[in-house]
XYZ file of C-alpha atoms in Angstrom:
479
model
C -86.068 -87.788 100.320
C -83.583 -90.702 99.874
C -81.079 -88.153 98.973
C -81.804 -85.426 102.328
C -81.893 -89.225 104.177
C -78.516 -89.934 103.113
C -76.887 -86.448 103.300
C -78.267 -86.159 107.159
C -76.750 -89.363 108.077
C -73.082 -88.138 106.526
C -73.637 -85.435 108.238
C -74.410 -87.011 111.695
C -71.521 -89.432 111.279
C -69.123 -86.420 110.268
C -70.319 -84.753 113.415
C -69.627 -87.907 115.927
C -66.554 -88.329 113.952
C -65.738 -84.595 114.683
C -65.985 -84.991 118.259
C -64.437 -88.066 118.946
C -61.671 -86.442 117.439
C -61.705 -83.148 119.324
C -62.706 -85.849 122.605
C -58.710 -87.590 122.153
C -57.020 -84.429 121.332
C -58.667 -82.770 123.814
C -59.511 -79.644 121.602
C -58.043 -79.025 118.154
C -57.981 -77.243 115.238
C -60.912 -77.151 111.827
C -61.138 -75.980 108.354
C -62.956 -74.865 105.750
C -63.541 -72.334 103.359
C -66.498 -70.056 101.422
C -70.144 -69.575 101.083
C -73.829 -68.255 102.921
C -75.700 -69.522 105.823
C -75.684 -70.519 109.324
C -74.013 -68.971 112.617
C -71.993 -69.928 115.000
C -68.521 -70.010 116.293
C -65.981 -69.448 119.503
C -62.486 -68.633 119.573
C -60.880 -66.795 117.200
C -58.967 -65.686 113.620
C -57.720 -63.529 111.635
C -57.694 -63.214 107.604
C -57.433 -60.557 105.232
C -57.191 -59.946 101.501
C -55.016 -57.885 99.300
C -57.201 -55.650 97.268
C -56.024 -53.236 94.292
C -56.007 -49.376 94.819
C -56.046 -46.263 93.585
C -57.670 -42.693 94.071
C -57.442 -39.596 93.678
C -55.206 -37.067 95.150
C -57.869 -35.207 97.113
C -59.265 -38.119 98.518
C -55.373 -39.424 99.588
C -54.778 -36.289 101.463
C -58.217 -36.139 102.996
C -57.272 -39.833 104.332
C -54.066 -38.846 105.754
C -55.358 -35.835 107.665
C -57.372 -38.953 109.580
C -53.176 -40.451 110.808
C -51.291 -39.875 113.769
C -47.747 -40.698 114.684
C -47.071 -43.881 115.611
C -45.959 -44.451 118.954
C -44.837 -47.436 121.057
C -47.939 -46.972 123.250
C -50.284 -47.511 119.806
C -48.131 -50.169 118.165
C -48.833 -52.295 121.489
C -52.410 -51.073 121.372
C -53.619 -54.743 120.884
C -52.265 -58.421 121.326
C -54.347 -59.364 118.682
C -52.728 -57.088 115.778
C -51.698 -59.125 113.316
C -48.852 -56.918 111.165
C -47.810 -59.264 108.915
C -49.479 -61.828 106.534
C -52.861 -62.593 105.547
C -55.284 -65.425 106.590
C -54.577 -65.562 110.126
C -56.706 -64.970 113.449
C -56.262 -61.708 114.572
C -57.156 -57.921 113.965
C -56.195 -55.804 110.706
C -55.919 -52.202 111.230
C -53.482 -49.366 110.403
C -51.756 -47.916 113.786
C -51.262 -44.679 112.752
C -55.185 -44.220 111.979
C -56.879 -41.330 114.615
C -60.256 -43.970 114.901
C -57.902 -46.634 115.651
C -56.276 -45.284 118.703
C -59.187 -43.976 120.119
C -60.741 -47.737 119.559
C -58.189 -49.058 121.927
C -57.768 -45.925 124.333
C -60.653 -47.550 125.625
C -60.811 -50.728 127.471
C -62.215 -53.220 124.733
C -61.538 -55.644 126.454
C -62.917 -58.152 122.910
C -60.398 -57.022 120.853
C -57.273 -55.622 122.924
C -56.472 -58.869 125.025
C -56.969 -62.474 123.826
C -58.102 -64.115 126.713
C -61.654 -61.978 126.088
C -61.245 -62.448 122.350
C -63.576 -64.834 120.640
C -63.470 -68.231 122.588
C -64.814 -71.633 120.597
C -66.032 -74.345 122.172
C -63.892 -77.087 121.464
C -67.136 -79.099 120.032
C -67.268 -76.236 117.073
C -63.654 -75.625 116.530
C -64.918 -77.068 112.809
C -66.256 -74.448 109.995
C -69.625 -77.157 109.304
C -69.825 -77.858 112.712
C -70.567 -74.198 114.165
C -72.609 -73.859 110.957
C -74.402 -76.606 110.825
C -75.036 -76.774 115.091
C -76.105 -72.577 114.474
C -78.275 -73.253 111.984
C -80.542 -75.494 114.293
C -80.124 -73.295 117.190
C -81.793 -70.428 115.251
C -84.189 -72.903 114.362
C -84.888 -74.114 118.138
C -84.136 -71.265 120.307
C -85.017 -67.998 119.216
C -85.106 -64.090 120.401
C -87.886 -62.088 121.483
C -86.546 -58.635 119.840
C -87.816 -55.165 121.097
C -91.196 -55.608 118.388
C -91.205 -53.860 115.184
C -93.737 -51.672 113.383
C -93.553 -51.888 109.523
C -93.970 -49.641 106.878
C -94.423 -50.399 102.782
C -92.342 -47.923 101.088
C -93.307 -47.756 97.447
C -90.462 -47.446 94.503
C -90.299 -45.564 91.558
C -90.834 -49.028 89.610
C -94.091 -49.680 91.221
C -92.054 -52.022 93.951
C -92.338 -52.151 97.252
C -90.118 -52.563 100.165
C -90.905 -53.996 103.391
C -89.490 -52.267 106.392
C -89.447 -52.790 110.054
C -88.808 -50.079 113.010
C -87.234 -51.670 116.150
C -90.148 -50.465 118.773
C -87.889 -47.947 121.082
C -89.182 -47.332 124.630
C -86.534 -44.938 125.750
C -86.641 -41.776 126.507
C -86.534 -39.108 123.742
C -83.094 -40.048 121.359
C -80.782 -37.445 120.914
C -80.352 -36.427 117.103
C -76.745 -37.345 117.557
C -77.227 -40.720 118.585
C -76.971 -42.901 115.412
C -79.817 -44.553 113.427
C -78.661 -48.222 112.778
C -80.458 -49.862 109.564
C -79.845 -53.720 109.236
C -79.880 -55.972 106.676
C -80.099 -59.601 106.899
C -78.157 -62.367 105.023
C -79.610 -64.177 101.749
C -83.408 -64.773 102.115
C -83.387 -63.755 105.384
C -85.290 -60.738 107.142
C -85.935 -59.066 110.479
C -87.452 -62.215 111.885
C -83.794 -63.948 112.258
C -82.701 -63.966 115.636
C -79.302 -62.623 114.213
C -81.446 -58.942 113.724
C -83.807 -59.569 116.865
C -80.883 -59.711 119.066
C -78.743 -56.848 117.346
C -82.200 -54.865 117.427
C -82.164 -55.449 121.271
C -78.761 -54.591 121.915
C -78.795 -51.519 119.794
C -82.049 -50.439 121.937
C -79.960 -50.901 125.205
C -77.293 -48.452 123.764
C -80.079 -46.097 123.889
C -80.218 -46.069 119.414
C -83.099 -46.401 117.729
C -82.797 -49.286 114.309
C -84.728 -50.646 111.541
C -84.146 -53.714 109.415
C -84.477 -53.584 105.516
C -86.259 -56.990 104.385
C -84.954 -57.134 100.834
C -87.783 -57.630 98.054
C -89.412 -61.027 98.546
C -88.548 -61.497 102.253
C -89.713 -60.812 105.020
C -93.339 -61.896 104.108
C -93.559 -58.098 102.636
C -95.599 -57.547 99.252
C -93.956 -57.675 96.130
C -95.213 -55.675 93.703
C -93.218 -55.041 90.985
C -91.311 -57.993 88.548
C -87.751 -57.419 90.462
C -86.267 -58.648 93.520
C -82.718 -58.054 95.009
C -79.280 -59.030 94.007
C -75.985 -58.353 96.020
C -75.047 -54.976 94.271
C -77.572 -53.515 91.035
C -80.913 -52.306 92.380
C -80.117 -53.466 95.887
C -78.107 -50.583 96.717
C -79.938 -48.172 95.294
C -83.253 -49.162 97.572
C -80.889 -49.028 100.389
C -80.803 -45.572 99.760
C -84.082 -44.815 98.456
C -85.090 -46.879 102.014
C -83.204 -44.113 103.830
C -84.163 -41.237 101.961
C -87.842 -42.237 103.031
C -87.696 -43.034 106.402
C -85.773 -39.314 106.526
C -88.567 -37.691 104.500
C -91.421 -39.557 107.263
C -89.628 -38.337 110.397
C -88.369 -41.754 111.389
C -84.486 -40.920 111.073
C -83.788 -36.706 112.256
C -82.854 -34.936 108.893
C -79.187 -34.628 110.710
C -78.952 -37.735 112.693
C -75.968 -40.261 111.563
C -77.052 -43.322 109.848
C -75.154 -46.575 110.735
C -75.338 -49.765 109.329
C -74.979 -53.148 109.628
C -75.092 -56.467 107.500
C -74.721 -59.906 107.637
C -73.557 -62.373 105.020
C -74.858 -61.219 101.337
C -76.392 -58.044 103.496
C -73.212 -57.793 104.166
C -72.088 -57.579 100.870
C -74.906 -54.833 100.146
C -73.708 -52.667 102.721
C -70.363 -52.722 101.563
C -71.213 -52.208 98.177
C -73.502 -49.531 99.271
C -70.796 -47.202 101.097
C -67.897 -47.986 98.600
C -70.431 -46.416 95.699
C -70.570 -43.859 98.435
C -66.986 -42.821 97.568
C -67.914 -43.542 93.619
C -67.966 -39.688 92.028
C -70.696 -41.262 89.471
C -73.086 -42.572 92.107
C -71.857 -40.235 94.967
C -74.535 -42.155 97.152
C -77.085 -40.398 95.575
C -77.067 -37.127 98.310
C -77.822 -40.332 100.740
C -74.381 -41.481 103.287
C -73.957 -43.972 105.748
C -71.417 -42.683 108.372
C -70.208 -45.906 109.468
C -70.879 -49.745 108.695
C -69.984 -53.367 109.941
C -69.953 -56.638 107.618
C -70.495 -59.739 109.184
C -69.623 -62.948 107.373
C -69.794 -61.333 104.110
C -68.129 -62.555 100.570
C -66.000 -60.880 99.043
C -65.297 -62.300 96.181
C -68.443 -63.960 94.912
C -67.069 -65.865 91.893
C -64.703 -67.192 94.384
C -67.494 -67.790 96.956
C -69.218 -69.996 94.284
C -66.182 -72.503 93.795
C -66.300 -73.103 97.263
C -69.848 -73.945 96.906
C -68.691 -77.096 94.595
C -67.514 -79.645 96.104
C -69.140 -81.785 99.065
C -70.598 -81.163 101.442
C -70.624 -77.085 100.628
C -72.616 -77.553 97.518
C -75.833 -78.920 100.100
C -75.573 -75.537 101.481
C -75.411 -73.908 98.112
C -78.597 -76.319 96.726
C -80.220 -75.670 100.229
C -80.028 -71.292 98.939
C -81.097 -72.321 95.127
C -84.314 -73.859 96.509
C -84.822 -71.160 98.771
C -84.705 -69.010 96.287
C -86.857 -70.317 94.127
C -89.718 -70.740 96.962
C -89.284 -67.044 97.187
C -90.183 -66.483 93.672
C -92.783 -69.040 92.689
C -95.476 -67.329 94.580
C -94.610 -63.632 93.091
C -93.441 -64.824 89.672
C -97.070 -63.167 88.266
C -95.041 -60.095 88.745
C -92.761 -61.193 85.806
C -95.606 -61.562 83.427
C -94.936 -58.820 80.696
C -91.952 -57.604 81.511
C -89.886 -57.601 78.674
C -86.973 -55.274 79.851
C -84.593 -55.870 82.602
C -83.295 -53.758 85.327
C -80.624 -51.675 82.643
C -83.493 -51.375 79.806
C -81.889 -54.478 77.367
C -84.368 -57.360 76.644
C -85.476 -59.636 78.847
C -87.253 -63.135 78.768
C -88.444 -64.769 82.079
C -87.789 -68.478 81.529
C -89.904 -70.152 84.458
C -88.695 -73.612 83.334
C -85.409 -72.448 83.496
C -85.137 -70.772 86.976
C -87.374 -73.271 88.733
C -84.868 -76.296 87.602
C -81.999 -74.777 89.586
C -80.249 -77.150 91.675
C -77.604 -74.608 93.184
C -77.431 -70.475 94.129
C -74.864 -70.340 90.863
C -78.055 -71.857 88.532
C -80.450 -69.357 89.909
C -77.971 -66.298 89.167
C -77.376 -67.873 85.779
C -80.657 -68.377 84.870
C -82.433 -65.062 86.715
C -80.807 -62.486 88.602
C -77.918 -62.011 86.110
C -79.869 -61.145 82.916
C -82.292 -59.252 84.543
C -79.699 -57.112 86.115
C -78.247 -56.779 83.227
C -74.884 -59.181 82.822
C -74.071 -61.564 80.238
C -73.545 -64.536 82.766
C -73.221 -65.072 86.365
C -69.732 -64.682 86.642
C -69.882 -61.437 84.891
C -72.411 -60.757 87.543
C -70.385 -62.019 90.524
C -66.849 -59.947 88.968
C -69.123 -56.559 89.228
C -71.302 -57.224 92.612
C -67.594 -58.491 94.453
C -66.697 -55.555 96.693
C -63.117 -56.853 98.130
C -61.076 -55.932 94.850
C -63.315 -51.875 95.590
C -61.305 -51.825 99.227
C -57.970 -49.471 99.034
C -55.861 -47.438 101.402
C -58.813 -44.306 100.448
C -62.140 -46.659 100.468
C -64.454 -46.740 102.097
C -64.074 -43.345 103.083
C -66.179 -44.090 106.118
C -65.047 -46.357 109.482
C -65.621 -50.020 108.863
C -65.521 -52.719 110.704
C -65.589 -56.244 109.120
C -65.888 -59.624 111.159
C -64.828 -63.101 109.205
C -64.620 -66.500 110.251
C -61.396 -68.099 108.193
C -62.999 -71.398 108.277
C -66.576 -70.020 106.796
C -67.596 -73.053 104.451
C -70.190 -70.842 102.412
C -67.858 -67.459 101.571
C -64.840 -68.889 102.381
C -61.907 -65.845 102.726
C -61.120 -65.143 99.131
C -61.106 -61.441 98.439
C -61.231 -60.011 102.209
C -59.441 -56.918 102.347
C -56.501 -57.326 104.666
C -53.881 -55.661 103.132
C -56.732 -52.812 102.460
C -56.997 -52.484 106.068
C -53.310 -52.313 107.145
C -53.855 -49.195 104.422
C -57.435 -47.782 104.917
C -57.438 -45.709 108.202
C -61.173 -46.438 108.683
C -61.222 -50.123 108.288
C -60.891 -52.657 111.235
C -60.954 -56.051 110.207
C -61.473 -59.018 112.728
C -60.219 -62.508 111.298
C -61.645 -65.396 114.012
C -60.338 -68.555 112.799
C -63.306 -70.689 113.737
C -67.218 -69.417 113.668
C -68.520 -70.962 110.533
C -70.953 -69.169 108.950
C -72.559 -66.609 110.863
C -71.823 -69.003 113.919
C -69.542 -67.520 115.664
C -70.389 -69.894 118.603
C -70.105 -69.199 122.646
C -71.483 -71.759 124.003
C -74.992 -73.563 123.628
C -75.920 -71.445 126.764
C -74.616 -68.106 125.363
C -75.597 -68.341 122.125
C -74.083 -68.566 118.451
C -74.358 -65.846 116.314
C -76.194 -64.291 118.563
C -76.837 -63.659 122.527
C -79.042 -65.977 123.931
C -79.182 -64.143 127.321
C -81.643 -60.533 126.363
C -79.652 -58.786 129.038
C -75.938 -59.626 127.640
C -74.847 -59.026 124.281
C -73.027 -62.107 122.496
C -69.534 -61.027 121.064
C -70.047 -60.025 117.987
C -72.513 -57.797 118.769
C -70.619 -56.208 121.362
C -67.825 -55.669 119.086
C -69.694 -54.101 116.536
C -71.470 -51.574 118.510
C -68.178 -50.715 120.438
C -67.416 -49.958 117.507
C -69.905 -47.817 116.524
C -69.494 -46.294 119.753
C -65.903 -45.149 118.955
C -67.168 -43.844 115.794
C -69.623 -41.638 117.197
C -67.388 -40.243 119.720
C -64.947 -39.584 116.892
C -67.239 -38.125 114.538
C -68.587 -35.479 117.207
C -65.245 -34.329 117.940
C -65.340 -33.291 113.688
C -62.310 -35.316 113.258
C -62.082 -36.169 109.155
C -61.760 -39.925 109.671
């Protein structure tokens, strides 16, 4: 208590510093870097990461059938394209990219002009700030959704995964309108505002959704001695989820399946369609046709330096202990099982996990031997999707949103250069929004709209997206 006493008035005093700050200078400038949790942010930034590639042949060709020409018209497309340099507020894309041009054909207005680009408050033009004032907004004001209606899919190892289907009132969806499956960040589920609000706005596009509450969240059963981690097993019951709801009627055998994520959902989805483009896992006869990443890491070794030093690591101990409440009451299921997810031996060391003081400790001591790796870093180098991003992959259209002063991921490992490359990936830098903050305004929301009828900006930017990418898929253009 003495030490939660202590950290809460640091925090309060940072936060009155903050402000009196931001009061003389009348507006200014924040910081931060790395980790996973919160929401909220205004105004915006760019950043972007070199990644490695290479591919093969067929897949280079089948990525430059999706370029056009250049022209002046498309290289002005945007006064938000940043073309060179990483790390800075702004939008990533290649010009010559078919899904591009048609993006900004269009008037989106969010990403073509920066007057209606993201627009901080100067109160959370500070990465802890927005996080921090986000966090207690979800906490205070939250969403009322569309409903949901659940359903317990069973897994091959005796698990079970707890989804819920966005109630849909509209009239009878066309099988070419996309299916939009979300998945929330670390511990979180389809209760977060963050998915309530997305849920709403996808229903007002006229698309039907579902969110995937990982295993232990979501207040679903677990069954089976195994919950989630950011890449082994939890891409695979993305899949198996889809497969499912395709076999019960609830996506159209040929309707497009669209997803989204948010912080290590995020990282999931990304994972999930870059094994998509894997010719060992080939998604498992299962594709998503187009994603977005919200506040995702990238680099999750990375991620969990940034997570050291204070005040980051009370976010990271604030994620270790929820964590671990997520476990205790299931642990039973861990009772006998002597062999982890890749068949090696496996001990369950309840001492162990319980005593971790940080997310790093729990992954050390839990979801990195049963998954199968040596250590967490070993864990973190294989589950990190940014160094997976090259001019070919993902072979599907992207579109990534990252606050560069994020103080739980931080920006190590975002794919910038991959996107100047990749004709299907547009990447939006803001340079203030925290962690999923990405604050407005207390009145229009952070991280999410506030306001049922009017979609914050994020949201609006991810489904004009998918928009585009609907359009440009029915017109059987190889993207």
């Amino acid at each position: 208590r003495r030490r939660r006493l202590l950290f809460l008035l640091k925090a309060i005093a940072f936060v009155r510093k903050t402000i009196a700050t931001f009061l003389v200078r009348r507006g200014g400038g924040g910081g931060g870097g790395g980790g996973r949790v919160g929401r909220r942010s205004c105004r915006a930034s760019s950043r972007t990461m070199a990644t490695r590639n290479s591919h093969s042949a067929s897949a280079a060709s089948a990525a430059s059938a999706a370029e056009a020409p250049a022209s002046q018209g498309v290289e002005g497309m945007s006064e938000l394209h940043v073309r060179e340099g990483t790390d800075k507020e702004g939008i990533y894309f290649k010009p010559q990219s078919k899904l591009m041009q048609r993006l900004f054909e269009k008037p989106v207005k969010a990403l073509r002009r920066r007057s209606h680009f993201l627009r901080t408050p100067w109160w959370a033009r500070n990465g802890h700030v927005n996080t921090l004032v986000s966090h207690f907004f979800r906490g205070t004001r939250g969403h009322p959704g569309e409903g949901y209606k659940r359903m317990s899919i069973k897994t091959d190892d005796g698990g079970t995964i707890s989804v819920d289907v966005t109630n849909f009132q509209g009239e009878e969806q066309k099988t070419s309108n996309p299916f939009v499956l979300m998945i929330a960040g670390l511990g979180g589920s389809s209760a977060d505002p963050y998915t309530l609000a997305m849920s709403s706005a996808v229903t007002s596009r006229g698309w039907k959704s579902a969110v995937l509450n990982m295993r232990g969240t979501g207040e679903g059963p677990v069954t089976s001695g195994r919950l989630f981690s950011a890449r082994r097993g939890s891409t695979d019951d993305v899949r198996h989820v889809i497969k499912e709801l395709k076999s019960q009627g609830v996506i159209g055998e040929a309707q497009p399946v669209f997803g989204i994520g948010w912080s290590l959902g995020g990282c999931i989805m990304n994972n999930t369609i870059l094994e998509q483009d894997d010719e060992m896992k080939g998604g498992g006869g299962v594709r998503i046709e187009a994603a977005a990443a919200l506040g995702a890491p990238y680099d999750l070794q990375k991620s969990s330096e940034v997570l050291k030093p204070f005040p980051n690591w009370v976010y990271s101990a604030r994620m270790g202990q929820g964590l671990v409440k997520i476990l205790k009451p299931v642990a039973h299921n861990f009772d006998g099982v002597k062999r982890n997810y890749v068949g090696e031996d496996f001990s369950f060391d309840a001492e162990k996990i319980y005593a971790s003081k940080s997310i790093r400790e729990f992954d050390e001591a839990l979801t990195a031997p049963y998954f199968g790796f040596a250590s967490a870093t070993q864990y973190y180098n294989y589950s990190s999707p940014g160094p997976r991003f090259s001019s070919v992959s993902p072979a599907v259209p992207l579109c990534i949103i990252s606050a560069l002063d994020d103080p739980v991921v931080g920006t190590a490992g975002i794919p910038f250069e991959a996107a100047r490359q990749n004709p299907n990936v547009l990447l939006v830098a803001t340079q203030h929004g925290g962690h999923l903050g990405w604050c407005e305004g207390v009145g229009k929301g952070c991280g999410y709209a506030s306001d049922v009828k009017s979609p914050s900006w994020t949201e609006e930017v991810v489904l004009d997206f998918f928009e585009n990418a609907l359009q440009h898929k029915s017109e059987n253009e190889t993207v």
